[in-house]
PDB file of C-alpha atoms in Angstrom:
ATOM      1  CA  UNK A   1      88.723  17.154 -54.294  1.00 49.00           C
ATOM      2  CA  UNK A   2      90.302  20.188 -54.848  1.00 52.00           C
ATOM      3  CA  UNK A   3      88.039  23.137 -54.338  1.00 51.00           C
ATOM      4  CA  UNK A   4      88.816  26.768 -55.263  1.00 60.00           C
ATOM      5  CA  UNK A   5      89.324  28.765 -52.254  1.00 64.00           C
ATOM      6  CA  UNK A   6      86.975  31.407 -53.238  1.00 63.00           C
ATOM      7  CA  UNK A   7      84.226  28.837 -53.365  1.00 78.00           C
ATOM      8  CA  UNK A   8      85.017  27.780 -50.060  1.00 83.00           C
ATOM      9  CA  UNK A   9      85.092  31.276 -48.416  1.00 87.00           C
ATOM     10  CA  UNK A  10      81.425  31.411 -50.433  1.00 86.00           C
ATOM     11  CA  UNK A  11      80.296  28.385 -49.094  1.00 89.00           C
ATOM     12  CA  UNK A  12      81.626  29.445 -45.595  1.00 92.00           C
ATOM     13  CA  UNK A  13      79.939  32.821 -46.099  1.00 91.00           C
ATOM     14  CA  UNK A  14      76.556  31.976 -47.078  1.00 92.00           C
ATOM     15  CA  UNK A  15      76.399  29.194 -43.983  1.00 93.00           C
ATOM     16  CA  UNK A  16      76.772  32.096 -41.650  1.00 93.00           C
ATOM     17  CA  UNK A  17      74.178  34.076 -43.392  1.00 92.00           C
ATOM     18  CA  UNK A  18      71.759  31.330 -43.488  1.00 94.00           C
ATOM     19  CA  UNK A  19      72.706  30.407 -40.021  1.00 94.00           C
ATOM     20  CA  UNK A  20      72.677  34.016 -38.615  1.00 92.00           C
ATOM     21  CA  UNK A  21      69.235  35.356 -40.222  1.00 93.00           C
ATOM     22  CA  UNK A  22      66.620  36.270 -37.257  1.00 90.00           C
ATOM     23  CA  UNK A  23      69.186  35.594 -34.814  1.00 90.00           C
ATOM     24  CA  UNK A  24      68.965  39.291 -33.916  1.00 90.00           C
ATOM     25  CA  UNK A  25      66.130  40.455 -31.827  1.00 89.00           C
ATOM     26  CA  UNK A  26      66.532  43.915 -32.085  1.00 92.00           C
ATOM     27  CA  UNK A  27      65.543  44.115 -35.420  1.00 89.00           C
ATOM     28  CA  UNK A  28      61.841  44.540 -36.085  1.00 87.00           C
ATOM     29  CA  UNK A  29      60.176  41.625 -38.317  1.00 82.00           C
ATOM     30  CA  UNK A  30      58.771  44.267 -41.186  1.00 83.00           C
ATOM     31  CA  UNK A  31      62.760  45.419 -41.638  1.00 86.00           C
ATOM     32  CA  UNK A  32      64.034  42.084 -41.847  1.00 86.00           C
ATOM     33  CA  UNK A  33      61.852  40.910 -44.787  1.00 82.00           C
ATOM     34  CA  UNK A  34      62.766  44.352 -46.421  1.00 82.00           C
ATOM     35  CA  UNK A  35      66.112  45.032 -45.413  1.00 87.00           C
ATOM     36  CA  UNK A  36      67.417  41.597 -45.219  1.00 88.00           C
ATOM     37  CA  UNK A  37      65.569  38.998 -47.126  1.00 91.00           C
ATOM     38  CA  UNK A  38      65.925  40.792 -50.601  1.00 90.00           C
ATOM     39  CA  UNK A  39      69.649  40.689 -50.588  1.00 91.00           C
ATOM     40  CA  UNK A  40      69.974  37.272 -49.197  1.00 93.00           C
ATOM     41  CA  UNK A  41      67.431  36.147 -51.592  1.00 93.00           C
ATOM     42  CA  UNK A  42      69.583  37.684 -54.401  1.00 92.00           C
ATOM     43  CA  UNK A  43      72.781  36.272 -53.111  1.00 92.00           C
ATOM     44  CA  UNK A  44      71.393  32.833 -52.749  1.00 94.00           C
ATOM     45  CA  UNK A  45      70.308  33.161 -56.322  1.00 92.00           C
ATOM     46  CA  UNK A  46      73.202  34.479 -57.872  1.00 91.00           C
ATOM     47  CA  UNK A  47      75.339  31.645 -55.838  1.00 92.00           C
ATOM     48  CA  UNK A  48      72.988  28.875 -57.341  1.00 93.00           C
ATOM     49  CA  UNK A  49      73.724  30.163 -60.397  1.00 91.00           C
ATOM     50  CA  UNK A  50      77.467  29.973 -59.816  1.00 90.00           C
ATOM     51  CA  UNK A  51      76.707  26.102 -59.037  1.00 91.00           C
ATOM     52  CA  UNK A  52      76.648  26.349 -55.200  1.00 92.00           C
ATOM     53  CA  UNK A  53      72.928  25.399 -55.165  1.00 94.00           C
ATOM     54  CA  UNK A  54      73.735  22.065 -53.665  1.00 95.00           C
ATOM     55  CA  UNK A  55      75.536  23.848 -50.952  1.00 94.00           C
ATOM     56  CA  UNK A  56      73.355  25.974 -50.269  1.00 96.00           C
ATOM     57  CA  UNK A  57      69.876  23.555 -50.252  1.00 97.00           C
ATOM     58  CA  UNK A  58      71.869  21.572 -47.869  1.00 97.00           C
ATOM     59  CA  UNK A  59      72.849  24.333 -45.318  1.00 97.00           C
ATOM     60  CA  UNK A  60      69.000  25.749 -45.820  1.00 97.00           C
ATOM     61  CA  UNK A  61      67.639  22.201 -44.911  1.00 98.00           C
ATOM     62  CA  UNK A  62      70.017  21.741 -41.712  1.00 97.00           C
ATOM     63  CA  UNK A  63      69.463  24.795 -40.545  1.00 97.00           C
ATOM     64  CA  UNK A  64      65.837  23.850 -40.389  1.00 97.00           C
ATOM     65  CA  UNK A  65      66.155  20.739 -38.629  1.00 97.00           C
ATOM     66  CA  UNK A  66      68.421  22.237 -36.361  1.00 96.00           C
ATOM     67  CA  UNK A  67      66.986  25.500 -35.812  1.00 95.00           C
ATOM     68  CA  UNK A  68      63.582  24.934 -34.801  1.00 93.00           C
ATOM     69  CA  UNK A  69      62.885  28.148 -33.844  1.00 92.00           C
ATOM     70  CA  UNK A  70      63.358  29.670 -36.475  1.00 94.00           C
ATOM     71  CA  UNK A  71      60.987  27.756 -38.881  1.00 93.00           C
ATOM     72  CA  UNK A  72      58.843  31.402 -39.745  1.00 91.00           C
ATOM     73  CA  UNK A  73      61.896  33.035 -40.524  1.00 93.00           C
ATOM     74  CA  UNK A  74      63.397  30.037 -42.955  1.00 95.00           C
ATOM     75  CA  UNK A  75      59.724  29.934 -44.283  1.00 94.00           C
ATOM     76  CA  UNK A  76      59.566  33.781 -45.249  1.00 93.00           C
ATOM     77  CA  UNK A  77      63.042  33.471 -46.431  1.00 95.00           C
ATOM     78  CA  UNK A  78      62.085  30.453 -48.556  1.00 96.00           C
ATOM     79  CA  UNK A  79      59.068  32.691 -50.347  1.00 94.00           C
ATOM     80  CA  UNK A  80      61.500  35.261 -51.077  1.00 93.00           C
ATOM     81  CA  UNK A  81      63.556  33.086 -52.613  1.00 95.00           C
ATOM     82  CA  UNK A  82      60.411  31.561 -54.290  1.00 94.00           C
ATOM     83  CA  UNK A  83      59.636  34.858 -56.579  1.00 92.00           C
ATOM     84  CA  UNK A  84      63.417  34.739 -57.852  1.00 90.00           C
ATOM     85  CA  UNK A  85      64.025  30.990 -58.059  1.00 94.00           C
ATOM     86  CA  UNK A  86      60.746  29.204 -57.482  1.00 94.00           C
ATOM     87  CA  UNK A  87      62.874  25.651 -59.109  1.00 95.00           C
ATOM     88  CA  UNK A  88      65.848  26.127 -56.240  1.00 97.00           C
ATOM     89  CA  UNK A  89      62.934  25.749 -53.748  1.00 96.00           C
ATOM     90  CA  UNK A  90      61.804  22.916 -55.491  1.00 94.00           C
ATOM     91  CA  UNK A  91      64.953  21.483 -54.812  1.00 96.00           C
ATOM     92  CA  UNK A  92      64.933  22.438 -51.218  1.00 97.00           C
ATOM     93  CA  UNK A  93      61.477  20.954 -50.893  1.00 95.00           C
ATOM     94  CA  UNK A  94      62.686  17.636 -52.244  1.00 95.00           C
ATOM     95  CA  UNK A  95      65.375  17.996 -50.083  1.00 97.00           C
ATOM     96  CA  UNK A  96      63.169  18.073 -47.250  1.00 96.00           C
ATOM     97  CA  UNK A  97      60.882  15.458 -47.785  1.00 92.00           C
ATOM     98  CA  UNK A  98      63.392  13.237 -48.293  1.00 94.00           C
ATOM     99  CA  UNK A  99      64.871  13.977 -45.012  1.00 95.00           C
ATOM    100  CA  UNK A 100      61.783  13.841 -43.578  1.00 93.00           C
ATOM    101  CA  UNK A 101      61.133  10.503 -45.021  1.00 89.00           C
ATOM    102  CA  UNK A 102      64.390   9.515 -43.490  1.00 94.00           C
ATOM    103  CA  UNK A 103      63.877  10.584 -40.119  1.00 93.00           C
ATOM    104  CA  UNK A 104      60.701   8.850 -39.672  1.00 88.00           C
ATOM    105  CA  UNK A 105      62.135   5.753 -40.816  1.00 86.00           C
ATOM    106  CA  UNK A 106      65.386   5.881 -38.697  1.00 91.00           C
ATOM    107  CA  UNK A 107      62.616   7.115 -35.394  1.00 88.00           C
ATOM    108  CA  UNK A 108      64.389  10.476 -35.096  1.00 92.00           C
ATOM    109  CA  UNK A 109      61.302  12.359 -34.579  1.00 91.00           C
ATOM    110  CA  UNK A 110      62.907  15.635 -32.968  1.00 92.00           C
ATOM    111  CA  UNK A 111      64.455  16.217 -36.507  1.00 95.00           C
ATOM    112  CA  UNK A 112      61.021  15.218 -38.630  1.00 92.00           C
ATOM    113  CA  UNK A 113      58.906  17.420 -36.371  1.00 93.00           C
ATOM    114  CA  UNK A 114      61.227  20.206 -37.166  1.00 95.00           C
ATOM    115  CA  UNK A 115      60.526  19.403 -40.871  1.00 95.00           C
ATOM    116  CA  UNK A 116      57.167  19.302 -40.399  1.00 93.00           C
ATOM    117  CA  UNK A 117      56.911  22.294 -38.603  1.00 93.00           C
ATOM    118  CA  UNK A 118      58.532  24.548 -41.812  1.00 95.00           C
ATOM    119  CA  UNK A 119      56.624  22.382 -43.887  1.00 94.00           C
ATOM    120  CA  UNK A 120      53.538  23.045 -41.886  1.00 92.00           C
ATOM    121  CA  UNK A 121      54.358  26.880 -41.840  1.00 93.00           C
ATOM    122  CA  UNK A 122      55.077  27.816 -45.527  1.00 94.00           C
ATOM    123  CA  UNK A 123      51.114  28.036 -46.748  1.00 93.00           C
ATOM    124  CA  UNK A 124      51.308  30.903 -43.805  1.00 90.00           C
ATOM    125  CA  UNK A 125      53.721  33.001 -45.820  1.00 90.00           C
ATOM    126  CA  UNK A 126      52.187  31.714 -49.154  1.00 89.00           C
ATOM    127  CA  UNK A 127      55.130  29.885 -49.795  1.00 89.00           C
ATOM    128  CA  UNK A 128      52.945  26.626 -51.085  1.00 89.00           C
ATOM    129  CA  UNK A 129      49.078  26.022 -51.052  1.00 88.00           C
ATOM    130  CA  UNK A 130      47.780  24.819 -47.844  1.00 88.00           C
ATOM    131  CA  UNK A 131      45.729  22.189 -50.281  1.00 91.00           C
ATOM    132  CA  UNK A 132      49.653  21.132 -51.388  1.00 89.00           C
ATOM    133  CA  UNK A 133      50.703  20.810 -48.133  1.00 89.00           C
ATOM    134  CA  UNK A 134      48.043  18.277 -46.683  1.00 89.00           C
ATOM    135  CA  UNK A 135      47.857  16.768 -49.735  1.00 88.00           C
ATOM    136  CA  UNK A 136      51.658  16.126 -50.140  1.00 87.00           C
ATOM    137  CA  UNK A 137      52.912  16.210 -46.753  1.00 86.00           C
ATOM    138  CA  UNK A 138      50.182  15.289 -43.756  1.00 88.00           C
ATOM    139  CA  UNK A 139      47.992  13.260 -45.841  1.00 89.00           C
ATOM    140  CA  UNK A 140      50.328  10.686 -46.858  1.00 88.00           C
ATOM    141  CA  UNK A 141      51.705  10.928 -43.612  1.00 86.00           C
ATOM    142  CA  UNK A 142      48.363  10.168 -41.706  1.00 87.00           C
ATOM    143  CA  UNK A 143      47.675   7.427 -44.002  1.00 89.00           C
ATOM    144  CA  UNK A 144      50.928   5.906 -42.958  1.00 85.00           C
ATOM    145  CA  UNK A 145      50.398   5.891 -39.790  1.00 85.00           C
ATOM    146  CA  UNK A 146      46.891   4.416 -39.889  1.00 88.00           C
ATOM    147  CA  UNK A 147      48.560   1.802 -41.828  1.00 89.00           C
ATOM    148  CA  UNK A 148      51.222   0.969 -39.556  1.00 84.00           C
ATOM    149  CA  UNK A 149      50.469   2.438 -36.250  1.00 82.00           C
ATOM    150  CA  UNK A 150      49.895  -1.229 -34.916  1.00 87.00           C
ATOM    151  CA  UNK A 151      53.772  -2.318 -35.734  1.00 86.00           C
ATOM    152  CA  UNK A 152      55.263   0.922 -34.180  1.00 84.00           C
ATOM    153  CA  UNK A 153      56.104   0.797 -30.544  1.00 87.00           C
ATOM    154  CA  UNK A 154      53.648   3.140 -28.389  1.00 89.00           C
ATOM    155  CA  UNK A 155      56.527   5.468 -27.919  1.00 87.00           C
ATOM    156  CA  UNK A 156      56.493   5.961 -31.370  1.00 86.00           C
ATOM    157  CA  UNK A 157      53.076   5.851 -32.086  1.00 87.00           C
ATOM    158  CA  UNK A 158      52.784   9.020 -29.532  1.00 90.00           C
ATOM    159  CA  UNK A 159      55.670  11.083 -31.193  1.00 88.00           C
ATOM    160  CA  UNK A 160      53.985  10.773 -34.380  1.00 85.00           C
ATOM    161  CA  UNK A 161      50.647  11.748 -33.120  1.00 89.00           C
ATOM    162  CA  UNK A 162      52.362  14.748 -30.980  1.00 90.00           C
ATOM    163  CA  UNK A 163      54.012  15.826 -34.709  1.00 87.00           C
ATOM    164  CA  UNK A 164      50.804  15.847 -36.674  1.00 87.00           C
ATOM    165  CA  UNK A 165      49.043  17.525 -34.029  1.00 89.00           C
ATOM    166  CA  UNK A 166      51.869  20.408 -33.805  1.00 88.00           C
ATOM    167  CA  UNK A 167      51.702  20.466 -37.490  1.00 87.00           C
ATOM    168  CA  UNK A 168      47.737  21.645 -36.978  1.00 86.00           C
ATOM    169  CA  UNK A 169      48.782  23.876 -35.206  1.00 90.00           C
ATOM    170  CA  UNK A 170      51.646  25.240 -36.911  1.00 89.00           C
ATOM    171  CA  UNK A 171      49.544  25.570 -39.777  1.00 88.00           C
ATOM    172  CA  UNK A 172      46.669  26.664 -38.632  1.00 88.00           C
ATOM    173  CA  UNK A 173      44.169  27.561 -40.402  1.00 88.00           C
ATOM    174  CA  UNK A 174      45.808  27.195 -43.733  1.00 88.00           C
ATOM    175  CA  UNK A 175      46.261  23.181 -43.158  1.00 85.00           C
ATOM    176  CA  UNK A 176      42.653  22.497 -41.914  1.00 80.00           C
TER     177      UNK A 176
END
């Protein structure tokens, strides 16, 4: 597994930059979608096209699960990236339903409400159609939990409940 050491510094590089973006509160919403998203956008592009995509869908994906608050900013960044690369995001989004998929089925609901809740944001930023979203995401996911609420322990029953319901209103209008 011998990897170039300029794709490592890349890798390392972007992970810090995905990691780091709207860590800083000093700087004003409006001037990081200007300032920052474009050239991120265009970096993340350019790196997918050097065949870091992989890379980069994972590190995007983790830092949603693991950087909850940040779910608006990794949801504006993911519509910038949309207009350059809108297949790269489908890869992220399959990316993300399949981890959400997992965590559901391994009971680590911390990590699938943090899914949800980007999932839940993105018609906000115009990302992907409200419509798509209930009809891909919370739809099947209510069904499924109609359907098997009665074999899930009540602990589980309420942390699924407590996810939709932040998903409402995460999404707000946009999801109703």
């Amino acid at each position: 597994d011998d990897v170039p050491m300029e794709d490592e510094t890349s890798k390392q590089i972007m992970f810090k930059l995905l990691v780091s973006v709207g860590s800083d509160p000093k700087i004003p919403t409006d001037v990081l979608v200007t300032k920052n998203f474009v050239p991120l956008s265009d970096a993340i592009a350019s790196d997918v096209e050097d065949g870091m995509g992989g890379h980069i869908s994972e590190t995007f994906v983790t830092c949603i699960k693991e950087l909850p608050s940040k779910s608006g900013v990794y949801a504006a960044l993911f519509a910038t990236i949309n207009i350059e690369d809108p297949d790269f995001c489908g890869v992220i989004l399959k990316l993300a339903f399949d981890e959400l998929n997992q965590a559901l089925a391994e009971q680590r609901y911390a990590t699938a409400c943090n899914l949800l809740r980007f999932l839940a944001v993105l018609p906000k930023v115009r990302a992907v159609s409200g419509d798509e979203t209930v009809t891909r995401v919370l739809g099947p996911l209510l069904r499924s939990y109609q359907a098997h609420h009665g074999a899930l322990p009540l602990a589980c029953r309420e942390q699924v409940l407590a996810c939709l319901l932040a998903c409402a209103l995460w999404g707000g209008q946009e999801v109703m």
